[in-house]
Coordinates of N, CA, C and O and ligand atoms in Angstrom, one line a residue:
X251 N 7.9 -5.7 13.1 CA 6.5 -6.0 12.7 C 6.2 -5.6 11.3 O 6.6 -4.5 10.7
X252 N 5.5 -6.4 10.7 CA 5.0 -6.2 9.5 C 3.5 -5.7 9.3 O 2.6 -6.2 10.0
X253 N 3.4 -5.0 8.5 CA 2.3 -3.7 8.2 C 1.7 -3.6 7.0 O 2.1 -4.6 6.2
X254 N 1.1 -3.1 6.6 CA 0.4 -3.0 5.1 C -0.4 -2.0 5.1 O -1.2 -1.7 6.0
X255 N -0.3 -1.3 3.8 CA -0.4 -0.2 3.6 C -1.5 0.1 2.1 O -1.0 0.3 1.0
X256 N -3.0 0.1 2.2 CA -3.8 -0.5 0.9 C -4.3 0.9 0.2 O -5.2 1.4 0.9
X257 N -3.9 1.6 -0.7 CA -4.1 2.3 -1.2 C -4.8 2.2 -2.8 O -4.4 1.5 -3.7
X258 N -6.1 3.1 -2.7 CA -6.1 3.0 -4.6 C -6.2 3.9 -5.3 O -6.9 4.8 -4.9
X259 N -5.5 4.1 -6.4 CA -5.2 5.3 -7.2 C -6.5 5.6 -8.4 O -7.4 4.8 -8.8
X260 N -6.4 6.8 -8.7 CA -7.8 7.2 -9.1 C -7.6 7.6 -11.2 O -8.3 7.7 -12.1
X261 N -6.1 7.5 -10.9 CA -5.8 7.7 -12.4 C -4.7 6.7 -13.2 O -4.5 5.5 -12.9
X262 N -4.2 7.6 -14.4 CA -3.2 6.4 -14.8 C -1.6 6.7 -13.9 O -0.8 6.0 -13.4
X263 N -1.8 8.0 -14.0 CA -0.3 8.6 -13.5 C -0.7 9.4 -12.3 O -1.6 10.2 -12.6
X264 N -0.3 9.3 -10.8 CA -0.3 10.5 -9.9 C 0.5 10.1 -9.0 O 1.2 9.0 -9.0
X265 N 0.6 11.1 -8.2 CA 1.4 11.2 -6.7 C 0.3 11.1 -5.9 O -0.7 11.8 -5.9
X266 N 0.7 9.9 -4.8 CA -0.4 9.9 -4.0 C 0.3 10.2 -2.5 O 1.2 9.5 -2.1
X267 N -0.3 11.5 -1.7 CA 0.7 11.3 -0.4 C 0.2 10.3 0.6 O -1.1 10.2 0.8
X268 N 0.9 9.5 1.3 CA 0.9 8.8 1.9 C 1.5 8.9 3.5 O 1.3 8.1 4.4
X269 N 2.1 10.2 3.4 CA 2.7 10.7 5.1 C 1.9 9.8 5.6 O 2.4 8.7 5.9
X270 N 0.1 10.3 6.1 CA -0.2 10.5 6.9 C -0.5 9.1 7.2 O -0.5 8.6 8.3
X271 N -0.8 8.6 6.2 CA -1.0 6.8 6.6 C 0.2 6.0 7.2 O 0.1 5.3 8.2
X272 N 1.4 6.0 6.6 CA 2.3 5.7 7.4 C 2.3 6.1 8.6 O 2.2 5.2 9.4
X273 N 2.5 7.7 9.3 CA 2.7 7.9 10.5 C 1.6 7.6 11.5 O 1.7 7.5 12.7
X274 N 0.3 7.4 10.5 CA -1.1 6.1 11.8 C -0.3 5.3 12.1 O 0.0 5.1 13.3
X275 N 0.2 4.6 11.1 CA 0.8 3.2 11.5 C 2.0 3.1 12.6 O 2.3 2.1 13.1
X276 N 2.5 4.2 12.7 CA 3.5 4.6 13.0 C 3.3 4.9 14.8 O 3.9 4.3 15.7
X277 N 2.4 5.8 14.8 CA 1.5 5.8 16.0 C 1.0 4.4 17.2 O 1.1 4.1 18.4
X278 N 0.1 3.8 15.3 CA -0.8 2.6 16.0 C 0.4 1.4 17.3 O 0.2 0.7 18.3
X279 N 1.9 1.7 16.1 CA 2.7 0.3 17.1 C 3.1 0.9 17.8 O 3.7 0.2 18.7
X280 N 3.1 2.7 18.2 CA 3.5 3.0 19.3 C 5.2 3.3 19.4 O 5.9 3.6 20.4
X281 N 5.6 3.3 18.1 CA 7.2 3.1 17.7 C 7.7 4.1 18.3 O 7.1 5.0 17.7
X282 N 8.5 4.7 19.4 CA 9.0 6.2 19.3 C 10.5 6.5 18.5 O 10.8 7.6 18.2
X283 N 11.3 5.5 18.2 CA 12.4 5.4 17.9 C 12.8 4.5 17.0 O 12.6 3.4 17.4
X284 N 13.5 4.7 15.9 CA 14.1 3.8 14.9 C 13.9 3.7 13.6 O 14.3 4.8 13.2
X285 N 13.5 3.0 12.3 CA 13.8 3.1 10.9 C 12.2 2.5 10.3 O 12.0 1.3 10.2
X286 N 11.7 3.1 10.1 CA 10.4 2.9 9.1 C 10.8 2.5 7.7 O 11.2 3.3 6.8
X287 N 10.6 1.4 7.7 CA 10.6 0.7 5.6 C 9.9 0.7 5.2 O 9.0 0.0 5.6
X288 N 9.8 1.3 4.0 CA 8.7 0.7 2.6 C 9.2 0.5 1.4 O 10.2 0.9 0.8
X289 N 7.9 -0.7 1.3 CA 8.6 -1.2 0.0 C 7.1 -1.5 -0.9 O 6.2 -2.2 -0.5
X290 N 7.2 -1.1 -1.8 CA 5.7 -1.3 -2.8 C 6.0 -2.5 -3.4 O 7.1 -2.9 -3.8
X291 N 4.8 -3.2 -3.4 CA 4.6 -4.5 -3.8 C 3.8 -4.6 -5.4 O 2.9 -5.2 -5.8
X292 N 5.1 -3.5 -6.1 CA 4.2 -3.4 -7.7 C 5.5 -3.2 -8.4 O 6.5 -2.9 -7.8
X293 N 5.3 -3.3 -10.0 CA 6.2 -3.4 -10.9 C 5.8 -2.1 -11.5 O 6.6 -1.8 -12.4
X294 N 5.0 -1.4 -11.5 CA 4.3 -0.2 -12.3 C 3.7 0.6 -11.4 O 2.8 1.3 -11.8
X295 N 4.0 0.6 -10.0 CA 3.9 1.9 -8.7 C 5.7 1.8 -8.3 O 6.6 0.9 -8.4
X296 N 5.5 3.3 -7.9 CA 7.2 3.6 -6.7 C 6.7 4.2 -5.7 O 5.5 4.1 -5.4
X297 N 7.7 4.9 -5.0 CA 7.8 5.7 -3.9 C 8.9 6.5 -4.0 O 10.0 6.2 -4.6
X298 N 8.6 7.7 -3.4 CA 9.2 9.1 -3.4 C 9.4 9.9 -2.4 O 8.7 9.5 -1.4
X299 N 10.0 10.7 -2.2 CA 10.0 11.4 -1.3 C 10.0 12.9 -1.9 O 10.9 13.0 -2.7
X300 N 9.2 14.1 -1.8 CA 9.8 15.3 -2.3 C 8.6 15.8 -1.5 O 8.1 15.2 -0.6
X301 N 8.2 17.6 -2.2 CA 7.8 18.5 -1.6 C 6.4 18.3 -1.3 O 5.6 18.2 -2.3
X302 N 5.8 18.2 -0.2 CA 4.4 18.3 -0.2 C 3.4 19.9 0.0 O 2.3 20.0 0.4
X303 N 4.0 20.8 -0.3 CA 3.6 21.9 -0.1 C 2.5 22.6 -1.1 O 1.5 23.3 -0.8
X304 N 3.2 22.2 -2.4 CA 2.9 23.2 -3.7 C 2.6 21.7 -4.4 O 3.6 20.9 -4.3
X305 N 1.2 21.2 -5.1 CA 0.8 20.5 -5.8 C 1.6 20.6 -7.4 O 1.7 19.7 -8.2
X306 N 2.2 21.8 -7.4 CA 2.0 21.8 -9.1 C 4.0 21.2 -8.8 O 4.7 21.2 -9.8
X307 N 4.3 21.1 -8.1 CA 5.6 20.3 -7.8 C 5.2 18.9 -8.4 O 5.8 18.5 -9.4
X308 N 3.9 18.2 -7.8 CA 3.9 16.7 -8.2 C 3.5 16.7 -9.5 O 3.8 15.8 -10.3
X309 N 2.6 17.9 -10.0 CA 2.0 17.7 -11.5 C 3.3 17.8 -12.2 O 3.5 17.0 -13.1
X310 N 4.6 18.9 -11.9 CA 5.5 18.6 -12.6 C 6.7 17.8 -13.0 O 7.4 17.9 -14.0
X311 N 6.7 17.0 -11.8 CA 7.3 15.8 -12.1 C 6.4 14.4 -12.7 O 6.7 13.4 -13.3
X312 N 5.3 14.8 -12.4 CA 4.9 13.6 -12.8 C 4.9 13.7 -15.0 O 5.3 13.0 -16.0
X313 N 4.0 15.1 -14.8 CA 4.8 15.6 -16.7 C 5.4 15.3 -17.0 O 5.3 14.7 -18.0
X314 N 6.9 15.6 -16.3 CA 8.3 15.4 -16.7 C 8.5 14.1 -17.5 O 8.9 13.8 -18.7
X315 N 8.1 13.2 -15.8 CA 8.2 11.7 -16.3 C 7.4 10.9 -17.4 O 7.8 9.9 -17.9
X316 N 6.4 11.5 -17.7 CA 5.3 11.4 -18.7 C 5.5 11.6 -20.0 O 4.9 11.0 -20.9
X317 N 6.5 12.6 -19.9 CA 7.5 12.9 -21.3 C 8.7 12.4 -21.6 O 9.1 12.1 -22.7
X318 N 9.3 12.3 -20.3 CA 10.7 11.5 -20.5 C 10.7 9.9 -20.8 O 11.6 9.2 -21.2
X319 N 9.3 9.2 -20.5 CA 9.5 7.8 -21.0 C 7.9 7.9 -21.2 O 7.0 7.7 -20.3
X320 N 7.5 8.2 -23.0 CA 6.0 8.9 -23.1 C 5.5 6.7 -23.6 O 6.2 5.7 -23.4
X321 N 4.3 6.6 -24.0 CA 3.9 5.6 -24.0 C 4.4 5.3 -25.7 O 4.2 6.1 -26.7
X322 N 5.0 4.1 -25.9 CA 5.7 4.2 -27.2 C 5.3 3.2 -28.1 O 5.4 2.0 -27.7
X323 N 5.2 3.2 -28.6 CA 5.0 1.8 -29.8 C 6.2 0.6 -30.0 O 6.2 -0.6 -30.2
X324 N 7.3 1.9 -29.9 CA 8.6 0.7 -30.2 C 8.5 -0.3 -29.0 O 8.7 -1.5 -29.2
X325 N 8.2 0.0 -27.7 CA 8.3 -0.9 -26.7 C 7.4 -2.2 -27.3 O 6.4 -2.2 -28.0
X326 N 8.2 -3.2 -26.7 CA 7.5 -5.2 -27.1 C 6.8 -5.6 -26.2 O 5.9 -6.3 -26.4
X327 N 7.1 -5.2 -24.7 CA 6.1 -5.8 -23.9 C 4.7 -6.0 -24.1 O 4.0 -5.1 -24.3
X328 N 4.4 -7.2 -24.2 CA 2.8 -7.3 -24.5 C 1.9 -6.7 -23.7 O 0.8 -6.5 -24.2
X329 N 2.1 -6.4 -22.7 CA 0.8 -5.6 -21.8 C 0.7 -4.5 -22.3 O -0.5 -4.3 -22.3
X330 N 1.4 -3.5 -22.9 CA 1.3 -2.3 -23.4 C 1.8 -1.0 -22.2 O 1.5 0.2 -22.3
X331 N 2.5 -1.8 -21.2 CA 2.8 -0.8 -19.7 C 4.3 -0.7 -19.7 O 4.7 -0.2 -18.6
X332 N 5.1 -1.0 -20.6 CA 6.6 -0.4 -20.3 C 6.9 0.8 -19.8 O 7.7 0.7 -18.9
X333 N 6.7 1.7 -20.1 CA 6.6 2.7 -20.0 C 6.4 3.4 -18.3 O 7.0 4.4 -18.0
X334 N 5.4 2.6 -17.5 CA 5.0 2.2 -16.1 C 6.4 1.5 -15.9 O 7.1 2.3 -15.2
X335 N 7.1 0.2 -16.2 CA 7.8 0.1 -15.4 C 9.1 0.7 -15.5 O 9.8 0.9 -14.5
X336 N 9.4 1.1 -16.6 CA 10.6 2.0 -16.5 C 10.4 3.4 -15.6 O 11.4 3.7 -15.0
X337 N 9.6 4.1 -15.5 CA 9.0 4.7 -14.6 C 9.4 4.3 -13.0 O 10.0 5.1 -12.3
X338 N 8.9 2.9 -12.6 CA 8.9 2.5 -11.6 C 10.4 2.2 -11.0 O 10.7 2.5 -9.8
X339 N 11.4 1.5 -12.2 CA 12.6 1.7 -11.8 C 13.3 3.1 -11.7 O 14.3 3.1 -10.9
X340 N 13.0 4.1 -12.3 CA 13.5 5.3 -11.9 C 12.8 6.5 -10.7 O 13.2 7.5 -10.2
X341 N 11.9 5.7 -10.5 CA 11.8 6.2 -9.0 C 12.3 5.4 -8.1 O 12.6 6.0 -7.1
X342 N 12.5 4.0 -8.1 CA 12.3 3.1 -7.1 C 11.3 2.5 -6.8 O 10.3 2.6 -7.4
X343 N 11.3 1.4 -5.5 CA 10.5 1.0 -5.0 C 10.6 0.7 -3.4 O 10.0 -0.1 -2.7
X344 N 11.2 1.3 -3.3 CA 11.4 1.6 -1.9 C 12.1 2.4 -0.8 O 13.2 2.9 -1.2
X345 N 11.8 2.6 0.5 CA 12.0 3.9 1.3 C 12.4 3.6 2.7 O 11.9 2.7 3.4
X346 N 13.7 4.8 3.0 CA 13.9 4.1 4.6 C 13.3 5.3 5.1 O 13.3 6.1 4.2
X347 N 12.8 5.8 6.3 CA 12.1 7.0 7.0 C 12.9 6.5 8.6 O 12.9 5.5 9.3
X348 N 13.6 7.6 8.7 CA 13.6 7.3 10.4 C 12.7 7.7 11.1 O 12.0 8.6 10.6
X349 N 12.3 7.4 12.2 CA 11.5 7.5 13.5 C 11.9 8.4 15.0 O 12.5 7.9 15.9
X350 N 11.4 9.7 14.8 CA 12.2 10.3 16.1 C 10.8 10.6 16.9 O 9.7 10.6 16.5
X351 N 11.2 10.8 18.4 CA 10.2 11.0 19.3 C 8.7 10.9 18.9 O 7.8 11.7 19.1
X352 N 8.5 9.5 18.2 CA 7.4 9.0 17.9 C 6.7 9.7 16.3 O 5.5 9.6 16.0
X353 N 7.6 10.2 15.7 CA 7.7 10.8 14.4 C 8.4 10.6 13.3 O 9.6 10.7 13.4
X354 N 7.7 10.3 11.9 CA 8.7 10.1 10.9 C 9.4 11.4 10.9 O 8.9 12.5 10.9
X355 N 10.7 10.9 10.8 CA 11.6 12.2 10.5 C 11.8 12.7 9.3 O 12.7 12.2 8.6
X356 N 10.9 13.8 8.8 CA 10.7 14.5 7.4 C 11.0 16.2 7.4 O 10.6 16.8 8.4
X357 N 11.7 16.7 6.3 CA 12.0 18.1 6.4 C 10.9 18.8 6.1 O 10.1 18.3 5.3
X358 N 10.6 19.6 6.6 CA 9.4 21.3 6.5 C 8.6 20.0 5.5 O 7.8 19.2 5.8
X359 N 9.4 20.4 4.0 CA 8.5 20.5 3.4 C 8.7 19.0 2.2 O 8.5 19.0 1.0
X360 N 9.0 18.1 2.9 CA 9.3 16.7 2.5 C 7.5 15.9 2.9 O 7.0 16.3 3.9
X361 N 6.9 15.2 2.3 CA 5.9 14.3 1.9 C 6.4 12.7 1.6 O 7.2 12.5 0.6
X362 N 6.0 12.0 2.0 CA 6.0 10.3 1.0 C 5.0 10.2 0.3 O 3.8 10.3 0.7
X363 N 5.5 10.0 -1.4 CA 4.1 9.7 -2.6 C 4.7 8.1 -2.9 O 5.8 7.6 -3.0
X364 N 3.0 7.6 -2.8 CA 2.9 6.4 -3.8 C 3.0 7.0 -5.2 O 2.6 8.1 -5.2
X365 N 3.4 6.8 -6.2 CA 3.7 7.1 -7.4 C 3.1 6.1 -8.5 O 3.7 5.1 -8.7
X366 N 2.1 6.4 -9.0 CA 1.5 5.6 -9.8 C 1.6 5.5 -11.0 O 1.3 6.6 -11.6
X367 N 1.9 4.6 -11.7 CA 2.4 4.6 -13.4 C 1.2 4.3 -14.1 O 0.7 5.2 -14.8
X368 N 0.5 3.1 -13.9 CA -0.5 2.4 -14.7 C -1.7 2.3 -13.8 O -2.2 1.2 -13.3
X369 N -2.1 3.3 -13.6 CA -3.2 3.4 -12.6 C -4.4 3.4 -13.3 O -4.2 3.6 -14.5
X370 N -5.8 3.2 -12.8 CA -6.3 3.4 -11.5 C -6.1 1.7 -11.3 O -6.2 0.8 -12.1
X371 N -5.7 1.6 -9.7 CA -5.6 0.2 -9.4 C -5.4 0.5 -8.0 O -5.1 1.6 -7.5
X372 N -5.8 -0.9 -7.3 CA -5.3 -0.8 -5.8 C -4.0 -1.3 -6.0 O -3.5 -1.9 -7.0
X373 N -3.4 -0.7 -4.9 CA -1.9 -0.7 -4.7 C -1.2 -0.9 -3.3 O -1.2 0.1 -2.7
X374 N -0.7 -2.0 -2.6 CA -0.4 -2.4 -1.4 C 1.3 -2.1 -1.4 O 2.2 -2.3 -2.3
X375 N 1.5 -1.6 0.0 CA 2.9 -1.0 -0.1 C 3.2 -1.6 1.5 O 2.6 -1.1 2.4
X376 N 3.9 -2.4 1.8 CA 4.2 -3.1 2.7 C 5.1 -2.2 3.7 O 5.5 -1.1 3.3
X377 N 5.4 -2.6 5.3 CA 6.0 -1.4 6.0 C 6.8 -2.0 7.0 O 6.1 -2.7 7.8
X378 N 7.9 -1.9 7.1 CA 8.6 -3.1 8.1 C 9.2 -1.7 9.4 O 10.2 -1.0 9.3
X379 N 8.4 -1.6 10.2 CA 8.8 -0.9 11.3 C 10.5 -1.2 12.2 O 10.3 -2.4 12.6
X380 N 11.6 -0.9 12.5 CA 12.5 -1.6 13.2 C 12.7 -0.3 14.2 O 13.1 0.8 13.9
X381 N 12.4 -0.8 15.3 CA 12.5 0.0 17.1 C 13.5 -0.2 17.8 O 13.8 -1.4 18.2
X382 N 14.3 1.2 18.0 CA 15.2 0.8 18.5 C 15.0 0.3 20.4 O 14.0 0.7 21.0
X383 N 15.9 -0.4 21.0 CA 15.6 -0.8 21.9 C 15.1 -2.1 22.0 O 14.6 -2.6 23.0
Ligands
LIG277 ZN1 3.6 -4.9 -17.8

């Protein structure tokens, strides 16, 4: 079954966690078993997986990335967002999560971020549930 997932970002650059909306969804079909997909339906958002514990983890990757591909002049794209999508291809754009006893299967201290490049914008991240059985 197919799902959707409508999120909106409040800046240009953040980590948005998303655990907990996936595992509603997660809940809502009642899945107890099998592989949760996502896949963001943007050229200038990703998806991630890392620590959700310590915030200054996502401020520092998201810096990182902020500096490793800063907003540049040499880039030609006319929109002025390259920078967003090279971003987007180095995170990705999509995530497999398995499903155990009716739980995404995530470590201690593992989180799912929407990853926003060119924000503030609504952002839809689509979710293809597969149950085993
Ligand atoms: Zn663009």
């Amino acid at each position: 079954m197919l799902r959707y997932l409508d999120v909106r970002s409040r800046t240009r650059t953040e980590m948005i966690d998303i655990t907990s909306l996936v595992q509603e969804q997660v809940r809502a079909a009642n899945a107890r078993s099998g592989v949760c997909n996502l896949f963001v339906l943007h050229t200038t958002a990703g998806l991630t997986i890392n620590e959700g514990a310590d915030p200054a983890v996502q401020r520092d990757m998201m810096t990182f990335l902020n500096r490793l591909v800063p907003l540049d002049p040499y880039f030609t794209h006319a929109e002025g967002n390259s920078d967003a999508h090279i971003k987007s291809t180095l995170t990705g754009t999509s995530l497999s999560v398995f499903i155990s006893e009716g739980k995404l299967l995530l470590g201690t201290w593992q989180s799912i971020y929407l990853c926003e490049f060119d924000g503030p914008r609504p952002r839809r991240v689509a979710m293809k549930l597969c149950v085993d059985g």
